[in-house]
mmCIF file of C-alpha atoms in Angstrom:
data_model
loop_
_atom_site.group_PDB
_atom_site.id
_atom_site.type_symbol
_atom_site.label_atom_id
_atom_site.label_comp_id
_atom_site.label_asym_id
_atom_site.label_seq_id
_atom_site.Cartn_x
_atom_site.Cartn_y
_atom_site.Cartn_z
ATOM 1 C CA UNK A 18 4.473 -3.071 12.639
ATOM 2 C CA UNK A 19 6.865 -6.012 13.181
ATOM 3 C CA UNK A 20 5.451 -8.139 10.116
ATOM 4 C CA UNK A 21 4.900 -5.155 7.704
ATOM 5 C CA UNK A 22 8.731 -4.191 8.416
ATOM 6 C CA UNK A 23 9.479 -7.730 8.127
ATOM 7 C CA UNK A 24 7.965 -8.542 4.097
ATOM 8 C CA UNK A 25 9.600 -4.618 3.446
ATOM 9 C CA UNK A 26 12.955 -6.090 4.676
ATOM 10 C CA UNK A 27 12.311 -9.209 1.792
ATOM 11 C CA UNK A 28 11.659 -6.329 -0.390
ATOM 12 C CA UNK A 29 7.561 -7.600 -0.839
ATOM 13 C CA UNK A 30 5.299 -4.951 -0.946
ATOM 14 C CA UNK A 31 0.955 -6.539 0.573
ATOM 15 C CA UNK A 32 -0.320 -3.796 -1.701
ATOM 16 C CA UNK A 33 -3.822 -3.990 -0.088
ATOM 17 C CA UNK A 34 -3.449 -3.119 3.856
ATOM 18 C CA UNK A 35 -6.429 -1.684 5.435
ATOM 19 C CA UNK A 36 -8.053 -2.526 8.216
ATOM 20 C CA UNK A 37 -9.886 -5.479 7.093
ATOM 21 C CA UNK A 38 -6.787 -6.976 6.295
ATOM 22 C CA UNK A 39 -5.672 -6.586 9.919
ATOM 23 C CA UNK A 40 -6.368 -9.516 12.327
ATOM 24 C CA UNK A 41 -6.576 -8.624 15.681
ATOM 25 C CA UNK A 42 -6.582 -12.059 18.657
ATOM 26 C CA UNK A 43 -8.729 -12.097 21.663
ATOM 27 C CA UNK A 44 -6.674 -10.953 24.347
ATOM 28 C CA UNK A 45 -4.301 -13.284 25.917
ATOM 29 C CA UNK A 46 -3.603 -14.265 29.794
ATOM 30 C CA UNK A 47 -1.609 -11.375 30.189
ATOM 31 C CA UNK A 48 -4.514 -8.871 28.273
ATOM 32 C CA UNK A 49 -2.426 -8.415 25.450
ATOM 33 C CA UNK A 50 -3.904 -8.485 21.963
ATOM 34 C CA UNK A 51 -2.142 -9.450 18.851
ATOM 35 C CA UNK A 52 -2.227 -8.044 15.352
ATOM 36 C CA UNK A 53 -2.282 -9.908 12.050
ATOM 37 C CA UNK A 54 -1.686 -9.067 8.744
ATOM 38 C CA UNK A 55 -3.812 -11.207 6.508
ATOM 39 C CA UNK A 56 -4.702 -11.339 2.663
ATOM 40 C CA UNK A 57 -1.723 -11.678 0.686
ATOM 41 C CA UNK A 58 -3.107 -12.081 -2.795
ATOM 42 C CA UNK A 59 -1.750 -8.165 -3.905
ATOM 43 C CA UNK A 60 2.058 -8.860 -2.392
ATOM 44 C CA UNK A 61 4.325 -8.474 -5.119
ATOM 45 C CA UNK A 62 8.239 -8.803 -4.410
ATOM 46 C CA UNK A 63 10.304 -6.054 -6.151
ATOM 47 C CA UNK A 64 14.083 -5.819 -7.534
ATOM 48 C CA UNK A 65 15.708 -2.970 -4.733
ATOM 49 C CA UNK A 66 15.170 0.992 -5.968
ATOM 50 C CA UNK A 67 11.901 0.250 -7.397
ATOM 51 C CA UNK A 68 8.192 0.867 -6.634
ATOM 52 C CA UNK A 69 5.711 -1.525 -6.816
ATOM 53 C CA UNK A 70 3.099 0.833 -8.606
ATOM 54 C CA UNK A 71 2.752 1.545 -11.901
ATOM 55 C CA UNK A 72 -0.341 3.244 -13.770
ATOM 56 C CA UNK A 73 1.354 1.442 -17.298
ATOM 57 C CA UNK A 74 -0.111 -1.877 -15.285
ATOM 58 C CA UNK A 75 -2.811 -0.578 -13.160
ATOM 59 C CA UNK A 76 -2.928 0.152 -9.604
ATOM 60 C CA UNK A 77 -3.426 -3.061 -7.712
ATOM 61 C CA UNK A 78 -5.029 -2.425 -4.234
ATOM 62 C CA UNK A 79 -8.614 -1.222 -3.114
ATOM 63 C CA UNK A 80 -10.504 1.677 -3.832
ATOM 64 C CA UNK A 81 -10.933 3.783 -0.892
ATOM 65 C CA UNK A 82 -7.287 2.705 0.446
ATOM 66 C CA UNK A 83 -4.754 3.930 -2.093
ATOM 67 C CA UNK A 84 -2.589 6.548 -1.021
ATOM 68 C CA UNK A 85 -3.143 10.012 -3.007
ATOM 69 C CA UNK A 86 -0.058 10.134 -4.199
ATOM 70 C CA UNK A 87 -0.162 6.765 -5.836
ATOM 71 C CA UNK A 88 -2.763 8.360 -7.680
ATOM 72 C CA UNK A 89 -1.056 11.635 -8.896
ATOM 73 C CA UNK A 90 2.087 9.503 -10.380
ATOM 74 C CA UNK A 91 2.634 9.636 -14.236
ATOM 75 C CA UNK A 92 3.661 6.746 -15.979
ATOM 76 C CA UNK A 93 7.422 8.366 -15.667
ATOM 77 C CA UNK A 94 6.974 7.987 -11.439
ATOM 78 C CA UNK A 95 6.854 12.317 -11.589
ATOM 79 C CA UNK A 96 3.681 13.621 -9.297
ATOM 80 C CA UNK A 97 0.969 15.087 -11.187
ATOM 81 C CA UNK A 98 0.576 19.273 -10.558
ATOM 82 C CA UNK A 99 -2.689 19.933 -8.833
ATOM 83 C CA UNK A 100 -3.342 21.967 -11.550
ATOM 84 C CA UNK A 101 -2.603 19.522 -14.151
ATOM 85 C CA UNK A 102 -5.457 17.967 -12.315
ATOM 86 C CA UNK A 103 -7.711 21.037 -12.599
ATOM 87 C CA UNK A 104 -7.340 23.029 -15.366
ATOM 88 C CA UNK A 105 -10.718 24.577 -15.328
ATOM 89 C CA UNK A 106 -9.661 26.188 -11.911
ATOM 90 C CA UNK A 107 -7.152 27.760 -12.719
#
């Protein structure tokens, strides 16, 4: 949690965490195992107030992994109605 709080405090978002993307050590002399954050190649940095995701660019990370509310944004950042989403059930 240390280096994910640490690239949010430089205001860079990795875009693409899951856990293949987390590096975990062979326990040390004191049996204590250390996690990595690894693949960088999604970070973007962003100007303060603003989200990295945008459907007007695409939705950078991997399928499978994106949150489900990334998904129900509109291009205006307002969350998609489940029904909006499902008009035939309603």
């Amino acid at each position: 949690m240390c280096g994910l709080s640490h690239l949010h405090s430089l205001n860079i978002v990795h875009r693409d965490l899951k856990p293949r993307n987390i590096l975990l050590s062979q326990p040390g002399p004191l049996g204590r195992v250390r996690a990595l954050i690894s693949d960088f190649g999604l970070c973007k940095k962003i100007p303060e107030g603003r989200t990295s995701f945008s459907l007007r660019s695409g939705i950078p990370g991997t399928e499978g992994w994106i949150a489900p509310e990334v998904l129900l944004e509109t291009p205006g950042n307002k969350p998609v109605r489940e029904r909006q989403l499902t008009p035939h059930l309603t």
